[in-house]
XYZ file of C-alpha atoms in Angstrom:
640
model
C 127.387 -13.941 -58.437
C 124.554 -12.194 -59.764
C 124.295 -11.246 -63.975
C 124.445 -7.765 -65.128
C 121.364 -5.756 -65.413
C 121.551 -6.026 -69.354
C 121.069 -9.885 -68.830
C 118.302 -9.644 -68.309
C 116.029 -7.347 -69.563
C 113.109 -7.893 -72.220
C 113.839 -9.271 -76.356
C 112.665 -6.385 -77.974
C 108.594 -7.657 -79.088
C 108.319 -8.133 -83.229
C 107.248 -4.862 -85.347
C 104.183 -5.896 -85.727
C 103.653 -6.559 -82.313
C 104.685 -2.712 -81.431
C 103.047 -1.820 -83.972
C 99.881 -3.758 -82.168
C 100.773 -1.979 -78.900
C 101.258 1.324 -80.509
C 97.381 1.364 -82.459
C 96.116 -0.065 -79.857
C 97.388 2.414 -76.784
C 98.155 5.525 -79.048
C 95.607 8.462 -76.561
C 97.724 6.588 -73.586
C 100.572 6.688 -75.355
C 100.764 10.892 -76.808
C 99.992 12.129 -73.763
C 102.002 10.143 -71.553
C 104.883 11.849 -73.755
C 102.784 15.258 -74.007
C 102.756 16.099 -70.687
C 106.766 14.179 -70.911
C 107.947 17.329 -72.588
C 108.893 20.111 -71.426
C 106.425 23.194 -72.130
C 108.270 25.809 -73.089
C 107.518 24.243 -76.547
C 104.234 25.466 -76.904
C 100.782 22.883 -77.073
C 100.616 23.515 -80.726
C 104.410 21.985 -80.704
C 103.985 19.710 -77.986
C 101.083 17.731 -79.888
C 102.641 17.548 -82.750
C 105.572 16.345 -81.309
C 103.951 13.480 -78.613
C 101.920 12.062 -81.872
C 105.801 11.924 -83.737
C 107.086 9.870 -80.959
C 104.895 7.660 -80.608
C 104.857 6.539 -84.010
C 108.594 6.634 -84.122
C 108.651 4.076 -81.727
C 107.822 1.475 -84.183
C 110.810 -0.467 -84.230
C 112.917 -1.713 -87.115
C 113.247 -4.574 -88.714
C 111.350 -7.777 -88.075
C 112.890 -7.878 -84.924
C 113.975 -4.421 -83.504
C 118.053 -4.739 -81.974
C 118.074 -3.167 -79.195
C 122.577 -3.737 -78.725
C 121.114 -3.479 -74.677
C 119.376 -5.915 -75.206
C 122.284 -8.990 -76.000
C 125.347 -8.928 -74.069
C 128.291 -11.067 -76.089
C 125.947 -12.451 -78.307
C 123.728 -14.625 -75.728
C 120.137 -13.216 -76.879
C 118.853 -11.350 -73.377
C 116.257 -14.144 -70.876
C 112.587 -13.461 -71.526
C 110.181 -11.880 -69.073
C 109.473 -8.867 -67.045
C 108.716 -6.941 -70.404
C 107.636 -10.162 -72.102
C 104.055 -11.387 -71.454
C 101.522 -10.462 -72.339
C 102.263 -6.670 -72.611
C 105.809 -7.039 -73.417
C 104.580 -4.843 -77.141
C 103.217 -1.960 -75.286
C 105.745 -1.341 -72.384
C 108.936 -1.754 -74.651
C 106.927 0.968 -76.788
C 105.905 2.768 -73.997
C 110.011 2.531 -72.728
C 110.489 4.728 -76.210
C 109.183 6.941 -76.276
C 109.613 8.183 -72.570
C 112.896 8.225 -73.327
C 111.961 9.993 -77.576
C 110.330 12.165 -74.014
C 113.582 12.949 -71.856
C 115.934 13.011 -74.915
C 113.625 16.224 -76.466
C 113.813 18.290 -73.604
C 117.307 17.665 -73.043
C 118.759 21.532 -74.892
C 121.049 21.257 -77.932
C 124.611 21.337 -78.005
C 127.521 21.367 -79.761
C 129.318 19.856 -78.245
C 127.998 16.406 -78.936
C 125.407 15.049 -81.730
C 121.430 15.150 -81.719
C 119.826 12.609 -80.207
C 116.366 11.068 -81.728
C 114.552 12.785 -79.181
C 115.738 16.448 -80.618
C 115.305 16.380 -83.994
C 112.172 18.214 -85.762
C 109.372 16.205 -86.029
C 108.983 15.002 -89.440
C 105.717 13.443 -89.548
C 102.818 14.196 -88.691
C 102.727 18.430 -90.533
C 99.538 20.951 -89.968
C 99.497 23.028 -92.596
C 97.409 26.373 -92.526
C 96.325 25.044 -88.625
C 97.037 25.134 -84.780
C 96.547 22.016 -82.646
C 95.984 22.431 -79.759
C 94.039 20.106 -76.562
C 90.501 21.923 -74.697
C 91.736 24.769 -71.960
C 90.513 23.287 -68.501
C 89.289 24.249 -66.055
C 91.124 25.895 -63.438
C 92.331 22.822 -61.533
C 93.294 21.722 -64.750
C 95.525 24.638 -65.432
C 96.656 25.067 -61.803
C 98.196 21.831 -62.743
C 99.912 22.520 -65.930
C 101.111 25.810 -64.752
C 103.060 23.035 -61.942
C 104.041 20.248 -64.730
C 106.082 23.709 -66.154
C 108.491 24.711 -62.804
C 109.776 20.339 -62.969
C 112.181 19.267 -64.903
C 111.461 16.070 -67.389
C 112.259 13.162 -64.902
C 110.778 14.959 -62.552
C 106.602 15.326 -64.629
C 107.417 11.696 -66.321
C 107.781 10.478 -62.204
C 103.810 12.372 -62.229
C 103.059 10.855 -65.197
C 104.120 6.325 -64.864
C 102.361 7.111 -60.925
C 99.411 8.614 -62.245
C 98.140 7.500 -65.810
C 100.209 3.827 -65.838
C 99.202 3.305 -62.358
C 103.382 2.159 -61.509
C 104.023 1.532 -57.527
C 107.234 3.191 -57.186
C 109.209 0.841 -57.256
C 108.338 -0.001 -61.029
C 108.049 3.876 -61.975
C 112.379 4.295 -60.213
C 112.229 1.132 -62.884
C 110.887 1.591 -65.838
C 112.506 5.619 -65.527
C 115.893 3.753 -64.793
C 115.638 1.709 -67.958
C 114.480 4.788 -69.726
C 118.141 6.367 -69.141
C 116.822 9.053 -66.223
C 120.127 9.056 -63.901
C 118.623 9.757 -60.709
C 114.924 8.547 -60.764
C 114.437 8.645 -57.555
C 115.383 12.795 -57.380
C 113.225 11.953 -60.069
C 109.818 10.667 -57.141
C 111.021 12.535 -54.956
C 110.264 16.070 -56.711
C 107.216 14.672 -58.903
C 105.265 15.936 -55.481
C 102.039 14.619 -53.571
C 99.393 12.024 -55.646
C 96.666 13.726 -54.773
C 94.988 15.255 -57.942
C 96.087 12.852 -59.806
C 93.143 12.374 -61.381
C 93.971 16.026 -63.114
C 95.439 13.980 -65.894
C 93.120 12.036 -67.965
C 91.208 15.280 -68.243
C 90.290 16.998 -71.972
C 93.050 19.693 -71.118
C 96.553 17.204 -71.551
C 94.408 14.977 -74.040
C 97.144 15.080 -77.520
C 94.210 13.275 -79.077
C 90.866 15.911 -78.367
C 91.564 18.722 -80.239
C 90.639 22.254 -81.274
C 91.776 23.972 -84.627
C 92.694 27.560 -85.694
C 93.878 28.862 -88.975
C 97.117 30.759 -88.749
C 97.645 33.368 -90.600
C 95.498 34.042 -93.985
C 95.997 36.055 -95.153
C 100.253 36.284 -94.913
C 99.988 33.537 -95.985
C 98.764 34.322 -99.432
C 101.529 36.634 -99.754
C 103.982 33.658 -98.788
C 102.529 32.048 -102.336
C 102.024 34.466 -104.748
C 105.707 36.155 -103.034
C 107.632 32.326 -103.631
C 106.495 32.290 -107.175
C 107.736 35.497 -107.720
C 111.605 35.011 -107.168
C 113.813 36.656 -105.454
C 113.105 40.183 -105.479
C 109.209 39.739 -104.361
C 110.531 37.666 -101.250
C 112.376 40.318 -100.511
C 109.679 43.107 -100.408
C 107.603 40.677 -98.240
C 110.443 40.218 -95.944
C 110.824 44.840 -95.697
C 106.785 44.447 -95.132
C 107.065 42.226 -92.268
C 109.723 44.293 -90.537
C 106.903 47.772 -90.641
C 105.997 48.628 -86.897
C 102.806 47.320 -86.029
C 103.685 43.675 -89.122
C 105.616 40.977 -87.614
C 106.611 40.363 -83.560
C 108.363 43.387 -81.995
C 106.742 45.132 -79.472
C 103.395 43.220 -80.063
C 105.825 40.729 -76.928
C 103.955 37.590 -77.336
C 100.920 37.835 -79.403
C 101.206 35.986 -83.343
C 101.994 37.248 -86.407
C 99.270 40.137 -88.101
C 97.082 38.020 -89.705
C 94.880 41.025 -90.726
C 95.693 44.671 -92.463
C 91.570 46.517 -93.392
C 91.257 49.860 -91.530
C 89.031 48.580 -88.687
C 91.374 44.981 -87.831
C 94.226 48.597 -87.699
C 92.164 51.016 -85.263
C 91.116 48.635 -83.137
C 94.184 47.621 -82.126
C 95.309 50.860 -82.056
C 95.979 51.466 -77.815
C 95.244 54.863 -79.060
C 91.770 54.528 -80.489
C 90.799 53.459 -76.739
C 87.732 54.941 -74.875
C 88.315 55.514 -72.120
C 85.594 56.476 -69.576
C 86.031 59.814 -66.933
C 85.926 59.505 -63.771
C 82.059 60.857 -62.808
C 80.511 59.652 -66.092
C 78.539 56.787 -63.466
C 76.757 60.041 -62.345
C 75.213 60.356 -65.258
C 74.965 57.690 -66.805
C 72.241 56.185 -68.133
C 73.043 52.108 -67.585
C 76.135 51.043 -64.215
C 77.588 48.262 -66.245
C 80.577 48.321 -66.686
C 81.083 51.089 -69.621
C 81.149 53.351 -67.250
C 84.347 51.971 -64.944
C 87.399 54.889 -65.638
C 91.022 53.840 -67.077
C 92.351 53.035 -63.617
C 96.606 52.114 -62.443
C 99.598 52.464 -62.461
C 100.360 51.786 -65.884
C 97.165 52.751 -68.036
C 99.133 55.372 -70.270
C 101.367 53.633 -71.019
C 101.460 53.060 -73.881
C 103.562 49.762 -75.492
C 101.532 47.512 -73.229
C 98.719 48.505 -74.580
C 99.470 47.348 -77.590
C 101.193 43.934 -75.698
C 97.832 42.975 -74.804
C 96.180 43.874 -77.601
C 97.490 42.298 -80.301
C 96.989 39.464 -77.499
C 94.044 39.695 -77.935
C 93.526 39.503 -81.720
C 95.730 36.466 -82.090
C 97.397 34.748 -78.768
C 100.370 33.686 -79.858
C 101.123 29.348 -78.620
C 102.675 30.993 -75.759
C 100.006 32.350 -74.758
C 97.093 30.597 -72.072
C 93.827 30.921 -73.335
C 90.441 30.970 -71.300
C 86.406 31.529 -71.324
C 83.607 31.329 -69.274
C 81.483 29.560 -70.903
C 79.478 30.816 -73.852
C 82.272 33.750 -73.749
C 83.525 34.200 -77.930
C 87.263 34.245 -77.312
C 87.644 36.168 -80.929
C 88.982 39.896 -81.497
C 87.731 42.705 -80.914
C 85.144 43.822 -83.683
C 86.355 47.898 -82.486
C 88.210 49.721 -80.810
C 87.688 48.739 -76.647
C 87.515 50.365 -73.243
C 89.470 50.557 -71.006
C 88.820 50.104 -67.352
C 92.548 48.701 -65.531
C 96.985 49.091 -66.943
C 98.919 48.171 -64.059
C 100.914 45.519 -62.062
C 99.273 43.887 -59.628
C 102.022 41.188 -57.755
C 104.175 39.678 -59.718
C 101.597 40.700 -62.910
C 101.255 42.884 -64.348
C 97.748 42.493 -65.207
C 95.545 44.640 -68.629
C 91.209 44.735 -68.354
C 89.467 45.413 -71.750
C 85.950 45.883 -72.007
C 83.646 45.007 -75.514
C 79.947 45.804 -75.096
C 79.525 41.676 -74.903
C 82.863 40.506 -72.798
C 85.803 41.820 -70.132
C 88.911 40.512 -71.600
C 92.728 40.400 -69.198
C 95.824 39.983 -70.701
C 98.665 38.832 -67.631
C 102.560 39.003 -68.989
C 105.500 38.256 -66.348
C 105.776 41.342 -64.430
C 109.553 39.784 -64.264
C 110.032 40.265 -68.131
C 109.606 37.156 -69.327
C 108.117 34.943 -71.619
C 103.986 33.626 -71.640
C 101.099 35.595 -71.132
C 97.619 34.473 -69.884
C 94.485 36.114 -71.467
C 90.974 35.181 -69.684
C 87.864 35.941 -71.540
C 84.065 36.182 -69.289
C 80.955 37.287 -71.263
C 79.620 40.577 -68.688
C 76.665 41.876 -71.452
C 73.259 42.825 -69.331
C 75.229 43.568 -66.252
C 73.749 45.826 -64.283
C 74.431 48.608 -61.140
C 74.289 44.971 -59.161
C 76.626 42.871 -61.043
C 78.814 45.191 -62.384
C 80.275 45.540 -58.649
C 84.197 44.423 -59.012
C 86.890 42.362 -61.370
C 88.776 39.358 -60.573
C 92.822 40.370 -60.420
C 94.648 38.339 -60.051
C 94.870 34.715 -57.512
C 98.323 33.962 -55.925
C 98.979 31.649 -53.250
C 94.424 31.244 -52.988
C 94.076 34.882 -52.084
C 92.041 37.105 -54.553
C 92.135 40.548 -55.410
C 89.753 42.185 -56.926
C 89.212 45.061 -58.478
C 85.511 47.978 -57.582
C 83.446 49.669 -60.138
C 83.360 53.106 -59.556
C 80.817 53.892 -57.228
C 81.957 50.906 -53.661
C 83.090 53.319 -51.446
C 83.696 50.144 -49.236
C 83.970 45.925 -48.853
C 84.362 44.130 -45.724
C 85.095 40.418 -46.265
C 82.134 38.100 -44.763
C 82.441 33.617 -43.644
C 79.671 32.609 -44.803
C 79.739 30.205 -42.483
C 79.449 31.927 -39.635
C 77.313 33.778 -40.004
C 77.174 35.566 -36.269
C 80.881 37.052 -37.223
C 80.912 40.855 -37.975
C 83.392 41.005 -41.398
C 86.349 42.277 -41.532
C 86.634 45.519 -43.670
C 89.122 46.162 -46.384
C 91.526 49.148 -46.439
C 90.821 49.662 -50.279
C 93.269 51.441 -53.228
C 93.231 55.425 -54.366
C 92.325 53.054 -57.300
C 89.871 50.317 -56.669
C 92.218 47.640 -55.165
C 91.414 45.766 -52.477
C 93.807 43.793 -51.100
C 94.170 39.963 -51.034
C 91.313 38.574 -49.969
C 91.493 34.913 -48.565
C 89.223 32.761 -51.625
C 86.998 29.682 -51.021
C 89.013 26.162 -51.235
C 89.783 24.573 -54.114
C 90.306 21.449 -52.423
C 86.708 20.472 -52.061
C 87.449 21.243 -48.555
C 84.719 23.436 -46.481
C 86.314 25.155 -43.667
C 85.163 28.795 -44.190
C 83.957 30.199 -47.975
C 84.709 33.678 -47.485
C 82.469 36.614 -49.692
C 83.086 39.934 -50.986
C 80.286 42.363 -48.681
C 79.940 46.069 -51.554
C 78.443 49.470 -50.139
C 77.998 51.121 -52.355
C 75.179 52.646 -53.965
C 73.037 52.911 -51.751
C 73.653 49.695 -51.509
C 75.051 46.701 -49.965
C 75.489 43.934 -52.364
C 77.533 40.149 -51.652
C 79.708 38.494 -54.164
C 82.358 35.460 -53.974
C 84.989 34.341 -56.539
C 83.798 31.400 -58.708
C 87.414 30.667 -59.861
C 86.035 33.328 -63.258
C 86.961 37.348 -63.873
C 82.829 38.253 -63.156
C 82.944 37.385 -58.617
C 79.010 36.008 -58.356
C 76.408 37.723 -57.250
C 74.895 36.333 -53.968
C 71.126 37.541 -53.047
C 67.883 34.783 -50.752
C 64.386 35.446 -51.565
C 61.479 34.028 -53.579
C 62.412 33.545 -57.414
C 61.251 37.674 -58.778
C 61.737 39.470 -55.279
C 65.421 38.498 -54.276
C 67.382 41.185 -52.235
C 71.047 41.570 -51.077
C 71.883 39.087 -48.324
C 72.444 41.392 -45.202
C 69.508 40.059 -42.025
C 70.723 37.443 -40.234
C 68.475 35.031 -41.301
C 68.906 35.128 -44.865
C 72.361 34.513 -43.905
C 71.858 32.020 -42.353
C 70.298 30.646 -44.877
C 73.167 30.947 -47.066
C 75.980 29.271 -43.574
C 74.194 26.141 -44.967
C 73.976 26.053 -48.460
C 77.398 27.788 -49.096
C 79.437 24.416 -49.504
C 77.290 24.591 -52.506
C 78.616 26.063 -54.134
C 82.144 24.300 -56.030
C 79.586 22.241 -57.534
C 78.008 25.358 -60.272
C 82.500 26.499 -59.831
C 83.824 27.721 -63.539
C 80.493 27.872 -64.967
C 79.534 31.552 -65.711
C 77.592 32.456 -63.279
C 76.131 35.932 -62.361
C 74.320 35.159 -59.202
C 72.830 32.951 -57.009
C 69.784 33.348 -55.467
C 69.189 31.408 -51.556
C 65.695 30.688 -51.424
C 63.162 29.250 -48.263
C 60.909 27.686 -49.692
C 59.498 25.377 -46.945
C 59.708 24.046 -43.827
C 58.329 20.885 -42.895
C 57.153 19.241 -39.077
C 59.194 16.115 -38.948
C 57.388 12.581 -38.615
C 57.192 11.106 -34.083
C 57.826 14.638 -33.068
C 61.781 14.953 -34.086
C 61.757 18.763 -35.753
C 61.067 20.318 -38.392
C 63.156 20.197 -41.552
C 63.976 23.238 -43.975
C 63.885 22.696 -47.762
C 65.596 25.398 -49.944
C 66.371 26.343 -53.518
C 69.119 28.056 -54.832
C 69.534 28.825 -58.496
C 72.780 29.986 -60.155
C 72.227 32.130 -62.993
C 74.470 32.679 -65.653
C 75.715 34.978 -68.103
C 74.690 32.732 -71.130
C 71.055 32.640 -69.249
C 70.407 29.154 -70.837
C 72.273 26.661 -68.847
C 71.046 28.214 -64.919
C 71.327 25.463 -62.427
C 68.551 24.519 -59.965
C 69.287 22.988 -57.223
C 67.689 21.646 -53.921
C 68.466 21.066 -50.417
C 66.663 20.101 -47.902
C 67.690 21.113 -44.013
C 67.801 18.376 -41.182
C 67.277 19.498 -37.294
C 70.794 19.490 -35.913
C 71.934 19.468 -39.429
C 75.520 21.921 -39.505
C 74.794 21.310 -43.175
C 72.034 20.893 -46.215
C 72.471 17.784 -48.017
C 71.597 18.158 -52.077
C 67.792 16.699 -52.728
C 67.785 17.249 -56.448
C 68.666 18.807 -59.538
C 68.788 20.554 -62.980
C 70.402 22.279 -66.173
C 68.100 24.489 -68.132
C 65.405 24.400 -65.876
C 63.478 27.794 -65.344
C 61.158 25.705 -62.270
C 63.604 28.421 -59.200
C 63.555 31.229 -60.951
C 61.115 34.102 -62.298
C 60.544 32.001 -65.170
C 59.277 29.005 -62.935
C 58.631 29.854 -59.193
C 57.450 26.749 -58.233
C 59.698 23.984 -56.996
C 58.677 20.293 -55.908
C 61.774 17.427 -54.496
C 61.839 15.055 -51.792
C 63.902 13.040 -49.736
C 64.191 8.619 -47.501
C 64.514 10.278 -44.363
C 65.828 7.659 -41.109
C 64.108 8.631 -37.630
C 65.675 8.269 -34.505
C 63.678 5.259 -34.484
C 65.128 3.737 -37.362
C 61.992 4.357 -39.807
C 61.904 5.386 -43.530
C 59.757 7.753 -44.672
C 59.593 9.541 -47.846
C 59.326 13.323 -47.152
C 58.467 16.427 -50.033
C 58.204 19.628 -50.013
C 56.899 21.857 -52.850
C 56.840 25.810 -52.752
C 53.446 27.341 -51.996
C 51.745 26.905 -55.816
C 50.965 23.498 -54.767
C 47.815 22.448 -53.539
C 48.786 18.852 -53.060
C 51.321 16.009 -53.773
C 51.642 12.485 -54.332
C 54.315 10.012 -54.203
C 53.388 6.460 -55.985
C 55.784 3.506 -57.174
C 58.784 1.291 -54.842
C 55.919 0.167 -51.931
C 55.327 3.345 -51.530
C 52.046 4.574 -51.926
C 50.867 7.996 -50.404
C 49.008 11.329 -50.441
C 48.084 14.381 -48.421
C 46.595 17.708 -49.557
C 48.739 21.524 -49.084
C 52.543 21.640 -50.102
C 53.735 18.690 -47.886
C 54.239 15.487 -47.144
C 55.412 12.527 -45.131
C 54.617 9.049 -46.038
C 56.328 5.433 -44.086
C 58.384 3.494 -46.793
C 60.437 0.359 -47.244
C 64.802 2.113 -46.735
C 65.944 2.472 -50.062
C 62.959 2.811 -51.695
C 62.284 4.351 -55.917
C 59.380 6.903 -55.391
C 57.450 8.764 -58.125
C 56.891 12.595 -56.960
C 53.614 15.207 -58.575
C 51.660 17.160 -56.966
C 48.538 19.711 -58.484
C 48.536 23.402 -58.729
C 45.685 25.484 -57.137
C 43.974 26.245 -60.633
C 44.598 22.555 -60.581
C 46.793 21.673 -62.611
C 49.651 18.126 -63.212
C 53.783 19.299 -61.683
C 56.273 17.110 -61.068
C 59.297 16.331 -59.092
C 62.386 17.969 -59.910
C 65.478 15.449 -60.959
């Protein structure tokens, strides 16, 4: 007869061995606990609880006692966890069990489990801690994990972070006390996004810190010394309107009581542009957008949005494009939109430097989102639309007041006519299928917006502000309307994900050279695309090589922060190794019209060509250095 399961469980390790396992694998154990803990705890509390659970995994005594490890007074057999990793496997099981217990609601019918008790250590006073914000994919994964129960999250983490096969996941879940491990594994979803679990978004050991309420903390210290009477006075002050949670929703407690800060949080002080301001203003940007939306007069909603902007609470998910500060407004901001959009209530605000989107669930449940996007220096070309919502891969935009028509164009099908969209009374578009965020590139939708004497092409790159698409040489970029320009973009659109979520203002595509190929294999096209960012110091440049008959261009070179292919340095040089139909390898290089000659050396190659194009035979896999001489005699290197 087979021995009971308890007779084959390992004897717990020595306390020194368990301590060594915790110290060595501490970041791994804390990340596991953080992902399994219920998201309803809030990010700050989840971070501290995850560290506490990892530290409490240390067994008591010289050798831990586990009732399940001994049956009838006979020591359990060694095996399974008794190998070299027995210490880690044991503490991992204790961490997992405690994290699952923490998700069990407290009731009066049973004594609380150890994992349900508040953490004594570690404690952090005066700071709120939370992991670094990730991108759109990490946010989507975090929202999906919140829909799972504790065992489902545990199954996900064991598979993605620990790399356990399904039988091992089932075994560990059963040892952790999960009633139905098979159901938890079935709920854990598709492993296609398992690599995202290693993102800094879910690393509670790499943290960002924000202060708690400084002035209010000082008031509490003074009130404690004054005694019970002072405490009663402080409680009365906190109950005053605007002094506590009240109608501020998910905002944190008030941190300042000066007049300027209070004025910035007063919905009655919001700036509202008139519907015709853009006709006469010397600026045509977000500052002339009128206040729109069916809840633009909802004072309570606007009060919550302003309060959360100034002091986001622990249930608020905050994101910001690179180079965008996420602090409170310096004065009363401008209202752009407030209304119900799909399953959320959205408020758009503008303070001259940033556009801020506040969103809360339409059904009144807890939680909110706050997104920041830098928009200083916007013009009529780049202030044409803002993203209101993304739901199930669809994007809904709010267009500028000067936009009179909108249409959807698939960049990969330049010959197709765009599909017209019917704009709502407030300038809202219907849901538009956005570019695929999963790496597939079977289509790429862009929005053609007509108004103010031009038709501008914009596309969603995962941010609050869509990026404008242009074509042409640096300093002479123009809107994408002609067939040739659309053809260029059909070959390069699939490279746009490389600049996704980088605060991109506009992307320009420029065909800077065409090159006849050796052995009569046709002619190749060289293109340069430059993604300019709102912060201006992190522009991204890519050079693409398009071989004859190829459906998409291949990336030949890239750089970040380079002035090449831009108005400051309107030239570019790049090269590739190319194989002819006969099997011969060549170094192909092409520069813009400013190059008078090109040189290739190294890797068994030594060739020079007059003009801005070069083709020289090369061995397979050759590492070649490219350089060129400009028409004024100066030397210039290739983009890398």
